[in-house]
DNA sequence: CCTCTTTAGTACGATTTCGTAGTAAATGTT
DNA sequence: AACATTTACTACGAAATCGTACTAAAGAGG
């Protein structure tokens, strides 16, 4: 148990640090930027608010990130026809390409896992990890009377 | 496998977001600040550079964080006697107290895990998690000829 | 001793993140 | 239809982060 606490501590600043160290493909891209592109690649076009939720970031931060990415030509934003308020975010060709490069690197890391684990271990690991993630998510409000609904770090829908 | 990639994506911006949502004990404390205090509580007094390594942050960021924490009275820094260059960082009484409150919350979350898992699952989970962390750490340099030695997100010694 | 290099940290400016305060479109409510 | 409310987002300023350039102490070689 103490070991887990220890491991927990090691999740310090700079999530994805290892990735952008590896990924000096395009120098001028933030970790958040990459993260955003990956989400769009995986989930398809999304409104700003859903994107922010996926990122675990406040909407105002998402605005900044989206502005950067738009300026750099990796995404495009267009108002939805049904609802003029929602801005649909879409990957451009360059954006999609960069995201795919990044995806490959992640996939390479994951396949390292597959190489290191037996299929049973892999199965176990995935199952337990999801179970744990669910506990952490639902357990967020332990000592709190009323949690303000807010973007959380890890969200698992069933 | 696709599931793991999905889970991977969800580790967006704001690590520890859930914690400082829960932890509105002291309003005026950053996630990095808390993280720092926890590391000091767990590891004891440390020089700036080791602290930065534990945090997975560059030394210059650590300087900023330490300055904040010192100003707020949670840590103290003193030059080592053997080596005037190293500044030993120590928790003050207030710092230790805050860190302990924070630790309790984490421990509460971890005991939720223990409640949700059987002892075997717990054992399995811990083992696999460490194994995975090791793979990710060593595997950081997949596509790279030469990785600059740099603070990484997850470090497992052993 | 006197350089030369390495190690440990700080300073500073540029960029990023985020809370608060807006705006404007959609959705009630009467 | 005239309003209030809610929803989806942006603007802006304050704070946090981090790369680069520095300083100063320790150690090395002659």
mmCIF file of C-alpha atoms (C1' of nucleotides) in Angstrom:
data_model
loop_
_atom_site.group_PDB
_atom_site.id
_atom_site.type_symbol
_atom_site.label_atom_id
_atom_site.label_comp_id
_atom_site.label_asym_id
_atom_site.label_seq_id
_atom_site.Cartn_x
_atom_site.Cartn_y
_atom_site.Cartn_z
ATOM 1 C CA UNK A 1 0.000 0.000 0.000
ATOM 2 C CA UNK A 2 2.831 2.291 0.922
ATOM 3 C CA UNK A 3 4.273 1.381 -2.453
ATOM 4 C CA UNK A 4 1.212 2.698 -4.234
ATOM 5 C CA UNK A 5 1.359 5.941 -2.306
ATOM 6 C CA UNK A 6 4.940 6.220 -3.376
ATOM 7 C CA UNK A 7 4.057 5.617 -6.995
ATOM 8 C CA UNK A 8 1.275 8.124 -6.619
ATOM 9 C CA UNK A 9 3.714 10.816 -5.579
ATOM 10 C CA UNK A 10 5.777 10.276 -8.680
ATOM 11 C CA UNK A 11 3.051 11.672 -10.891
ATOM 12 C CA UNK A 12 4.438 15.152 -10.467
ATOM 13 C CA UNK A 13 4.419 18.118 -12.770
ATOM 14 C CA UNK A 14 4.492 17.690 -16.524
ATOM 15 C CA UNK A 15 2.204 14.879 -17.598
ATOM 16 C CA UNK A 16 3.313 13.409 -20.940
ATOM 17 C CA UNK A 17 6.824 14.746 -20.394
ATOM 18 C CA UNK A 18 8.319 11.554 -21.795
ATOM 19 C CA UNK A 19 6.224 11.916 -24.920
ATOM 20 C CA UNK A 20 7.318 15.349 -26.012
ATOM 21 C CA UNK A 21 10.867 14.445 -25.191
ATOM 22 C CA UNK A 22 10.515 11.609 -27.618
ATOM 23 C CA UNK A 23 8.457 13.725 -29.937
ATOM 24 C CA UNK A 24 10.677 16.487 -31.142
ATOM 25 C CA UNK A 25 9.127 16.007 -34.566
ATOM 26 C CA UNK A 26 7.601 19.440 -34.553
ATOM 27 C CA UNK A 27 9.390 21.615 -32.063
ATOM 28 C CA UNK A 28 6.663 24.195 -31.675
ATOM 29 C CA UNK A 29 3.995 22.082 -30.023
ATOM 30 C CA UNK A 30 2.976 21.886 -26.382
ATOM 31 C CA UNK A 31 2.043 18.756 -24.509
ATOM 32 C CA UNK A 32 -1.489 20.120 -24.208
ATOM 33 C CA UNK A 33 -1.525 20.745 -27.923
ATOM 34 C CA UNK A 34 -0.557 17.167 -28.676
ATOM 35 C CA UNK A 35 -3.024 15.873 -26.164
ATOM 36 C CA UNK A 36 -5.773 17.881 -27.826
ATOM 37 C CA UNK A 37 -4.901 16.642 -31.300
ATOM 38 C CA UNK A 38 -4.879 13.049 -30.071
ATOM 39 C CA UNK A 39 -8.292 13.393 -28.532
ATOM 40 C CA UNK A 40 -9.671 14.826 -31.743
ATOM 41 C CA UNK A 41 -8.093 11.992 -33.702
ATOM 42 C CA UNK A 42 -9.571 9.403 -31.405
ATOM 43 C CA UNK A 43 -12.965 10.949 -30.803
ATOM 44 C CA UNK A 44 -13.588 12.862 -34.006
ATOM 45 C CA UNK A 45 -14.779 16.458 -34.161
ATOM 46 C CA UNK A 46 -15.921 17.873 -30.850
ATOM 47 C CA UNK A 47 -17.398 21.062 -29.414
ATOM 48 C CA UNK A 48 -15.089 23.150 -27.231
ATOM 49 C CA UNK A 49 -16.786 22.130 -24.003
ATOM 50 C CA UNK A 50 -16.532 18.394 -24.650
ATOM 51 C CA UNK A 51 -12.944 18.830 -25.689
ATOM 52 C CA UNK A 52 -12.214 20.658 -22.445
ATOM 53 C CA UNK A 53 -13.906 17.883 -20.471
ATOM 54 C CA UNK A 54 -11.812 15.247 -22.251
ATOM 55 C CA UNK A 55 -8.699 17.232 -21.517
ATOM 56 C CA UNK A 56 -9.616 17.680 -17.877
ATOM 57 C CA UNK A 57 -9.103 21.409 -18.330
ATOM 58 C CA UNK A 58 -11.293 24.459 -17.771
ATOM 59 C CA UNK A 59 -12.995 25.852 -20.822
ATOM 60 C CA UNK A 60 -11.008 29.065 -20.672
ATOM 61 C CA UNK A 61 -7.776 27.122 -20.934
ATOM 62 C CA UNK A 62 -9.227 25.199 -23.842
ATOM 63 C CA UNK A 63 -9.924 28.471 -25.619
ATOM 64 C CA UNK A 64 -6.257 29.433 -25.352
ATOM 65 C CA UNK A 65 -5.088 26.053 -26.565
ATOM 66 C CA UNK A 66 -7.533 26.060 -29.467
ATOM 67 C CA UNK A 67 -6.416 29.538 -30.479
ATOM 68 C CA UNK A 68 -2.818 28.369 -30.601
ATOM 69 C CA UNK A 69 -3.661 25.272 -32.600
ATOM 70 C CA UNK A 70 -5.789 27.256 -35.012
ATOM 71 C CA UNK A 71 -3.051 29.809 -35.522
ATOM 72 C CA UNK A 72 -0.612 26.989 -36.248
ATOM 73 C CA UNK A 73 -3.033 25.466 -38.696
ATOM 74 C CA UNK A 74 -3.649 22.161 -36.943
ATOM 75 C CA UNK A 75 -7.337 22.619 -36.267
ATOM 76 C CA UNK A 76 -10.280 24.578 -37.665
ATOM 77 C CA UNK A 77 -13.311 25.815 -35.799
ATOM 78 C CA UNK A 78 -16.759 26.452 -37.214
ATOM 79 C CA UNK A 79 -20.038 27.307 -35.565
ATOM 80 C CA UNK A 80 -22.558 24.495 -35.585
ATOM 81 C CA UNK A 81 -25.602 25.000 -37.809
ATOM 82 C CA UNK A 82 -28.129 23.736 -35.301
ATOM 83 C CA UNK A 83 -26.727 25.848 -32.480
ATOM 84 C CA UNK A 84 -24.763 28.971 -33.311
ATOM 85 C CA UNK A 85 -23.172 28.947 -29.853
ATOM 86 C CA UNK A 86 -21.265 25.705 -30.223
ATOM 87 C CA UNK A 87 -17.971 25.794 -32.092
ATOM 88 C CA UNK A 88 -17.103 22.468 -33.639
ATOM 89 C CA UNK A 89 -13.378 21.727 -33.565
ATOM 90 C CA UNK A 90 -11.939 19.769 -36.488
ATOM 91 C CA UNK A 91 -8.477 18.482 -37.361
ATOM 92 C CA UNK A 92 -6.906 19.927 -40.495
ATOM 93 C CA UNK A 93 -4.780 17.728 -42.745
ATOM 94 C CA UNK A 94 -1.600 18.834 -40.969
ATOM 95 C CA UNK A 95 -3.256 18.322 -37.605
ATOM 96 C CA UNK A 96 -4.361 14.828 -38.475
ATOM 97 C CA UNK A 97 -0.928 13.953 -39.747
ATOM 98 C CA UNK A 98 0.823 15.185 -36.594
ATOM 99 C CA UNK A 99 -1.702 13.409 -34.399
ATOM 100 C CA UNK A 100 -1.103 10.155 -36.240
ATOM 101 C CA UNK A 101 2.650 10.401 -35.767
ATOM 102 C CA UNK A 102 2.052 10.934 -32.098
ATOM 103 C CA UNK A 103 -0.399 8.066 -31.918
ATOM 104 C CA UNK A 104 2.179 5.743 -33.379
ATOM 105 C CA UNK A 105 4.629 6.588 -30.642
ATOM 106 C CA UNK A 106 2.063 5.882 -27.972
ATOM 107 C CA UNK A 107 1.117 2.667 -29.678
ATOM 108 C CA UNK A 108 4.764 1.698 -29.746
ATOM 109 C CA UNK A 109 4.955 2.186 -25.992
ATOM 110 C CA UNK A 110 1.806 0.207 -25.457
ATOM 111 C CA UNK A 111 3.113 -2.625 -27.567
ATOM 112 C CA UNK A 112 6.148 -2.650 -25.302
ATOM 113 C CA UNK A 113 3.697 -3.442 -22.563
ATOM 114 C CA UNK A 114 2.269 -6.265 -24.619
ATOM 115 C CA UNK A 115 5.762 -7.559 -25.146
ATOM 116 C CA UNK A 116 6.603 -7.429 -21.447
ATOM 117 C CA UNK A 117 3.315 -8.881 -20.237
ATOM 118 C CA UNK A 118 1.760 -12.242 -20.848
ATOM 119 C CA UNK A 119 -1.733 -12.060 -22.380
ATOM 120 C CA UNK A 120 -3.240 -12.958 -18.987
ATOM 121 C CA UNK A 121 -1.313 -10.196 -17.286
ATOM 122 C CA UNK A 122 -2.436 -7.768 -19.962
ATOM 123 C CA UNK A 123 -6.035 -8.761 -19.426
ATOM 124 C CA UNK A 124 -5.706 -8.470 -15.650
ATOM 125 C CA UNK A 125 -3.911 -5.191 -15.866
ATOM 126 C CA UNK A 126 -6.480 -3.551 -18.103
ATOM 127 C CA UNK A 127 -9.352 -4.787 -16.005
ATOM 128 C CA UNK A 128 -7.814 -3.712 -12.716
ATOM 129 C CA UNK A 129 -6.732 -0.362 -14.081
ATOM 130 C CA UNK A 130 -10.231 0.457 -15.196
ATOM 131 C CA UNK A 131 -11.668 -0.705 -11.927
ATOM 132 C CA UNK A 132 -9.182 1.476 -10.057
ATOM 133 C CA UNK A 133 -9.881 4.464 -12.269
ATOM 134 C CA UNK A 134 -13.562 4.108 -11.506
ATOM 135 C CA UNK A 135 -12.893 3.987 -7.781
ATOM 136 C CA UNK A 136 -10.782 7.115 -7.963
ATOM 137 C CA UNK A 137 -13.343 8.936 -10.011
ATOM 138 C CA UNK A 138 -16.365 8.079 -7.932
ATOM 139 C CA UNK A 139 -14.335 8.432 -4.783
ATOM 140 C CA UNK A 140 -13.382 12.001 -5.534
ATOM 141 C CA UNK A 141 -15.908 13.438 -3.110
ATOM 142 C CA UNK A 142 -14.787 11.596 -0.001
ATOM 143 C CA UNK A 143 -14.504 14.353 2.529
ATOM 144 C CA UNK A 144 -16.659 16.824 0.707
ATOM 145 C CA UNK A 145 -20.323 17.528 1.372
ATOM 146 C CA UNK A 146 -20.946 18.742 -2.147
ATOM 147 C CA UNK A 147 -18.541 18.535 -5.035
ATOM 148 C CA UNK A 148 -18.928 21.242 -7.589
ATOM 149 C CA UNK A 149 -19.266 19.522 -10.936
ATOM 150 C CA UNK A 150 -15.900 20.230 -12.477
ATOM 151 C CA UNK A 151 -13.618 18.601 -15.022
ATOM 152 C CA UNK A 152 -11.859 15.679 -13.356
ATOM 153 C CA UNK A 153 -8.521 14.192 -14.199
ATOM 154 C CA UNK A 154 -9.683 10.700 -15.021
ATOM 155 C CA UNK A 155 -13.080 10.010 -16.380
ATOM 156 C CA UNK A 156 -14.273 6.531 -17.206
ATOM 157 C CA UNK A 157 -17.696 6.007 -18.542
ATOM 158 C CA UNK A 158 -18.649 2.415 -17.892
ATOM 159 C CA UNK B 1 -5.340 -2.447 -26.099
ATOM 160 C CA UNK B 2 -7.433 0.253 -27.658
ATOM 161 C CA UNK B 3 -8.945 0.616 -24.205
ATOM 162 C CA UNK B 4 -5.584 1.386 -22.685
ATOM 163 C CA UNK B 5 -4.891 4.001 -25.323
ATOM 164 C CA UNK B 6 -8.219 5.521 -24.452
ATOM 165 C CA UNK B 7 -7.399 5.551 -20.760
ATOM 166 C CA UNK B 8 -4.037 7.016 -21.606
ATOM 167 C CA UNK B 9 -5.668 9.964 -23.327
ATOM 168 C CA UNK B 10 -7.684 10.764 -20.249
ATOM 169 C CA UNK B 11 -4.592 11.799 -18.333
ATOM 170 C CA UNK B 12 -4.947 15.308 -19.643
ATOM 171 C CA UNK B 13 -4.009 18.633 -18.151
ATOM 172 C CA UNK B 14 -4.046 19.149 -14.396
ATOM 173 C CA UNK B 15 -2.648 16.143 -12.593
ATOM 174 C CA UNK B 16 -3.991 15.938 -9.045
ATOM 175 C CA UNK B 17 -7.007 18.010 -10.067
ATOM 176 C CA UNK B 18 -9.284 15.806 -8.004
ATOM 177 C CA UNK B 19 -7.101 16.318 -4.976
ATOM 178 C CA UNK B 20 -7.144 20.069 -4.795
ATOM 179 C CA UNK B 21 -10.834 20.023 -5.557
ATOM 180 C CA UNK B 22 -11.262 17.871 -2.510
ATOM 181 C CA UNK B 23 -8.627 19.829 -0.672
ATOM 182 C CA UNK B 24 -9.998 23.301 -0.295
ATOM 183 C CA UNK B 25 -8.573 23.264 3.224
ATOM 184 C CA UNK B 26 -6.127 25.992 2.442
ATOM 185 C CA UNK B 27 -7.275 27.903 -0.583
ATOM 186 C CA UNK B 28 -3.952 29.469 -1.440
ATOM 187 C CA UNK B 29 -2.012 26.359 -2.419
ATOM 188 C CA UNK B 30 -1.188 24.997 -5.851
ATOM 189 C CA UNK B 31 -1.185 21.375 -6.873
ATOM 190 C CA UNK B 32 2.569 21.594 -7.330
ATOM 191 C CA UNK B 33 2.879 23.078 -3.877
ATOM 192 C CA UNK B 34 0.974 20.202 -2.324
ATOM 193 C CA UNK B 35 2.921 17.712 -4.338
ATOM 194 C CA UNK B 36 6.157 19.220 -3.083
ATOM 195 C CA UNK B 37 5.067 19.152 0.537
ATOM 196 C CA UNK B 38 4.020 15.512 0.204
ATOM 197 C CA UNK B 39 7.354 14.529 -1.220
ATOM 198 C CA UNK B 40 9.154 16.264 1.621
ATOM 199 C CA UNK B 41 6.902 14.527 4.131
ATOM 200 C CA UNK B 42 7.544 11.157 2.572
ATOM 201 C CA UNK B 43 11.233 11.528 1.773
ATOM 202 C CA UNK B 44 12.422 13.903 4.438
ATOM 203 C CA UNK B 45 14.560 16.978 3.802
ATOM 204 C CA UNK B 46 15.974 17.202 0.306
ATOM 205 C CA UNK B 47 18.250 19.433 -1.783
ATOM 206 C CA UNK B 48 16.563 21.464 -4.512
ATOM 207 C CA UNK B 49 17.816 19.276 -7.330
ATOM 208 C CA UNK B 50 16.582 16.023 -5.820
ATOM 209 C CA UNK B 51 13.274 17.659 -5.069
ATOM 210 C CA UNK B 52 13.000 18.753 -8.686
ATOM 211 C CA UNK B 53 13.812 15.238 -9.873
ATOM 212 C CA UNK B 54 11.130 13.779 -7.601
ATOM 213 C CA UNK B 55 8.649 16.300 -8.923
ATOM 214 C CA UNK B 56 9.540 15.586 -12.517
ATOM 215 C CA UNK B 57 10.105 19.306 -13.004
ATOM 216 C CA UNK B 58 13.037 21.399 -14.187
ATOM 217 C CA UNK B 59 15.131 22.989 -11.484
ATOM 218 C CA UNK B 60 14.090 26.470 -12.497
ATOM 219 C CA UNK B 61 10.437 25.603 -11.909
ATOM 220 C CA UNK B 62 11.396 24.128 -8.564
ATOM 221 C CA UNK B 63 13.012 27.415 -7.604
ATOM 222 C CA UNK B 64 9.751 29.253 -8.245
ATOM 223 C CA UNK B 65 7.711 26.715 -6.301
ATOM 224 C CA UNK B 66 10.139 26.766 -3.381
ATOM 225 C CA UNK B 67 10.055 30.546 -3.293
ATOM 226 C CA UNK B 68 6.266 30.482 -3.052
ATOM 227 C CA UNK B 69 6.278 27.849 -0.327
ATOM 228 C CA UNK B 70 8.925 29.703 1.629
ATOM 229 C CA UNK B 71 6.993 32.945 1.396
ATOM 230 C CA UNK B 72 3.897 31.162 2.660
ATOM 231 C CA UNK B 73 5.863 29.670 5.516
ATOM 232 C CA UNK B 74 5.499 26.000 4.636
ATOM 233 C CA UNK B 75 9.164 25.258 4.034
ATOM 234 C CA UNK B 76 12.561 26.618 5.053
ATOM 235 C CA UNK B 77 15.786 26.494 3.090
ATOM 236 C CA UNK B 78 19.308 26.495 4.449
ATOM 237 C CA UNK B 79 22.669 26.011 2.795
ATOM 238 C CA UNK B 80 24.319 22.726 3.595
ATOM 239 C CA UNK B 81 27.423 22.926 5.779
ATOM 240 C CA UNK B 82 29.465 20.439 3.771
ATOM 241 C CA UNK B 83 28.619 22.103 0.488
ATOM 242 C CA UNK B 84 27.620 25.740 0.434
ATOM 243 C CA UNK B 85 26.017 25.312 -2.959
ATOM 244 C CA UNK B 86 23.295 22.898 -1.913
ATOM 245 C CA UNK B 87 20.187 24.311 -0.287
ATOM 246 C CA UNK B 88 18.460 21.829 1.972
ATOM 247 C CA UNK B 89 14.671 22.142 1.907
ATOM 248 C CA UNK B 90 12.799 21.399 5.149
ATOM 249 C CA UNK B 91 9.133 21.364 6.142
ATOM 250 C CA UNK B 92 8.098 23.885 8.776
ATOM 251 C CA UNK B 93 5.493 22.974 11.389
ATOM 252 C CA UNK B 94 2.703 24.427 9.231
ATOM 253 C CA UNK B 95 4.074 22.706 6.182
ATOM 254 C CA UNK B 96 4.193 19.355 7.902
ATOM 255 C CA UNK B 97 0.681 19.781 9.181
ATOM 256 C CA UNK B 98 -0.725 20.658 5.769
ATOM 257 C CA UNK B 99 1.159 17.776 4.167
ATOM 258 C CA UNK B 100 -0.284 15.361 6.705
ATOM 259 C CA UNK B 101 -3.820 16.512 6.019
ATOM 260 C CA UNK B 102 -3.177 15.957 2.360
ATOM 261 C CA UNK B 103 -1.641 12.568 2.983
ATOM 262 C CA UNK B 104 -4.720 11.463 4.839
ATOM 263 C CA UNK B 105 -6.895 12.274 1.876
ATOM 264 C CA UNK B 106 -4.713 10.260 -0.434
ATOM 265 C CA UNK B 107 -4.648 7.422 2.029
ATOM 266 C CA UNK B 108 -8.427 7.555 2.158
ATOM 267 C CA UNK B 109 -8.560 7.177 -1.602
ATOM 268 C CA UNK B 110 -6.108 4.310 -1.524
ATOM 269 C CA UNK B 111 -8.122 2.552 1.157
ATOM 270 C CA UNK B 112 -11.084 2.859 -1.173
ATOM 271 C CA UNK B 113 -9.053 0.782 -3.547
ATOM 272 C CA UNK B 114 -8.412 -1.760 -0.823
ATOM 273 C CA UNK B 115 -12.116 -1.853 -0.136
ATOM 274 C CA UNK B 116 -12.996 -2.354 -3.793
ATOM 275 C CA UNK B 117 -10.288 -4.921 -4.504
ATOM 276 C CA UNK B 118 -9.712 -8.340 -3.038
ATOM 277 C CA UNK B 119 -6.270 -8.785 -1.464
ATOM 278 C CA UNK B 120 -5.196 -10.856 -4.472
ATOM 279 C CA UNK B 121 -6.317 -8.160 -6.857
ATOM 280 C CA UNK B 122 -4.472 -5.585 -4.805
ATOM 281 C CA UNK B 123 -1.322 -7.637 -4.959
ATOM 282 C CA UNK B 124 -1.707 -8.215 -8.691
ATOM 283 C CA UNK B 125 -2.479 -4.587 -9.343
ATOM 284 C CA UNK B 126 0.529 -3.238 -7.480
ATOM 285 C CA UNK B 127 2.869 -5.688 -9.123
ATOM 286 C CA UNK B 128 1.578 -5.052 -12.620
ATOM 287 C CA UNK B 129 1.533 -1.306 -12.139
ATOM 288 C CA UNK B 130 5.169 -1.274 -11.138
ATOM 289 C CA UNK B 131 6.083 -3.555 -13.981
ATOM 290 C CA UNK B 132 4.264 -1.261 -16.403
ATOM 291 C CA UNK B 133 5.861 1.854 -14.964
ATOM 292 C CA UNK B 134 9.255 0.292 -15.471
ATOM 293 C CA UNK B 135 8.450 -0.533 -19.081
ATOM 294 C CA UNK B 136 7.320 3.016 -19.726
ATOM 295 C CA UNK B 137 10.353 4.498 -18.109
ATOM 296 C CA UNK B 138 12.925 2.366 -19.856
ATOM 297 C CA UNK B 139 10.949 2.542 -23.075
ATOM 298 C CA UNK B 140 11.029 6.313 -23.199
ATOM 299 C CA UNK B 141 13.706 6.404 -25.853
ATOM 300 C CA UNK B 142 12.023 4.233 -28.462
ATOM 301 C CA UNK B 143 12.440 6.308 -31.591
ATOM 302 C CA UNK B 144 15.260 8.424 -30.313
ATOM 303 C CA UNK B 145 18.931 7.936 -31.003
ATOM 304 C CA UNK B 146 20.027 9.716 -27.848
ATOM 305 C CA UNK B 147 17.797 10.838 -25.026
ATOM 306 C CA UNK B 148 19.012 13.836 -23.123
ATOM 307 C CA UNK B 149 18.980 12.891 -19.461
ATOM 308 C CA UNK B 150 16.054 14.877 -18.209
ATOM 309 C CA UNK B 151 13.490 14.597 -15.404
ATOM 310 C CA UNK B 152 10.874 12.037 -16.438
ATOM 311 C CA UNK B 153 7.306 11.765 -15.321
ATOM 312 C CA UNK B 154 7.536 8.374 -13.703
ATOM 313 C CA UNK B 155 10.674 7.113 -12.125
ATOM 314 C CA UNK B 156 10.969 3.734 -10.494
ATOM 315 C CA UNK B 157 14.222 2.739 -8.937
ATOM 316 C CA UNK B 158 14.883 -0.932 -8.242
ATOM 317 C "C1'" DC C 1 48.119 28.459 -5.786
ATOM 318 C "C1'" DC C 2 45.999 29.427 -10.314
ATOM 319 C "C1'" DT C 3 43.150 28.254 -14.079
ATOM 320 C "C1'" DC C 4 39.368 25.056 -15.975
ATOM 321 C "C1'" DT C 5 35.420 22.350 -15.475
ATOM 322 C "C1'" DT C 6 31.590 20.697 -13.091
ATOM 323 C "C1'" DT C 7 27.777 21.110 -9.945
ATOM 324 C "C1'" DA C 8 23.859 23.442 -7.564
ATOM 325 C "C1'" DG C 9 21.152 26.741 -7.770
ATOM 326 C "C1'" DT C 10 18.868 31.538 -9.084
ATOM 327 C "C1'" DA C 11 17.146 35.367 -12.389
ATOM 328 C "C1'" DC C 12 14.469 36.670 -15.940
ATOM 329 C "C1'" DG C 13 11.563 36.791 -19.850
ATOM 330 C "C1'" DA C 14 8.392 34.291 -22.722
ATOM 331 C "C1'" DT C 15 4.707 31.212 -22.885
ATOM 332 C "C1'" DT C 16 0.934 28.633 -20.724
ATOM 333 C "C1'" DT C 17 -2.773 27.998 -17.681
ATOM 334 C "C1'" DC C 18 -6.855 29.445 -15.366
ATOM 335 C "C1'" DG C 19 -10.312 32.174 -12.541
ATOM 336 C "C1'" DT C 20 -13.561 35.800 -13.270
ATOM 337 C "C1'" DA C 21 -16.198 38.570 -15.931
ATOM 338 C "C1'" DG C 22 -18.111 39.178 -19.830
ATOM 339 C "C1'" DT C 23 -21.205 38.220 -24.688
ATOM 340 C "C1'" DA C 24 -24.448 36.221 -27.373
ATOM 341 C "C1'" DA C 25 -27.448 32.464 -28.817
ATOM 342 C "C1'" DA C 26 -30.940 29.151 -27.151
ATOM 343 C "C1'" DT C 27 -34.603 28.032 -23.928
ATOM 344 C "C1'" DG C 28 -38.035 28.735 -20.722
ATOM 345 C "C1'" DT C 29 -41.937 31.533 -18.396
ATOM 346 C "C1'" DT C 30 -45.609 34.180 -18.080
ATOM 347 C "C1'" DA D 1 -43.838 38.915 -27.465
ATOM 348 C "C1'" DA D 2 -41.093 40.430 -23.467
ATOM 349 C "C1'" DC D 3 -38.472 38.911 -19.886
ATOM 350 C "C1'" DA D 4 -35.248 35.944 -17.294
ATOM 351 C "C1'" DT D 5 -32.246 31.859 -17.252
ATOM 352 C "C1'" DT D 6 -29.182 28.764 -19.031
ATOM 353 C "C1'" DT D 7 -25.624 27.291 -22.149
ATOM 354 C "C1'" DA D 8 -21.436 27.732 -24.882
ATOM 355 C "C1'" DC D 9 -17.999 30.153 -25.386
ATOM 356 C "C1'" DT D 10 -14.325 34.287 -25.390
ATOM 357 C "C1'" DA D 11 -11.496 38.180 -23.149
ATOM 358 C "C1'" DC D 12 -8.454 39.550 -19.973
ATOM 359 C "C1'" DG D 13 -5.418 39.779 -16.260
ATOM 360 C "C1'" DA D 14 -2.969 37.236 -12.750
ATOM 361 C "C1'" DA D 15 -0.346 33.430 -11.630
ATOM 362 C "C1'" DA D 16 2.513 29.290 -12.791
ATOM 363 C "C1'" DT D 17 5.812 27.022 -15.610
ATOM 364 C "C1'" DC D 18 10.072 26.547 -18.020
ATOM 365 C "C1'" DG D 19 14.111 27.428 -21.232
ATOM 366 C "C1'" DT D 20 18.242 30.104 -21.294
ATOM 367 C "C1'" DA D 21 21.540 32.674 -19.284
ATOM 368 C "C1'" DC D 22 23.726 33.626 -15.382
ATOM 369 C "C1'" DT D 23 26.523 33.208 -10.436
ATOM 370 C "C1'" DA D 24 29.089 31.069 -7.174
ATOM 371 C "C1'" DA D 25 31.012 27.076 -4.706
ATOM 372 C "C1'" DA D 26 33.599 22.632 -5.238
ATOM 373 C "C1'" DG D 27 36.839 19.776 -7.449
ATOM 374 C "C1'" DA D 28 40.772 18.756 -10.988
ATOM 375 C "C1'" DG D 29 45.158 19.334 -13.266
ATOM 376 C "C1'" DG D 30 49.281 21.315 -13.567
#
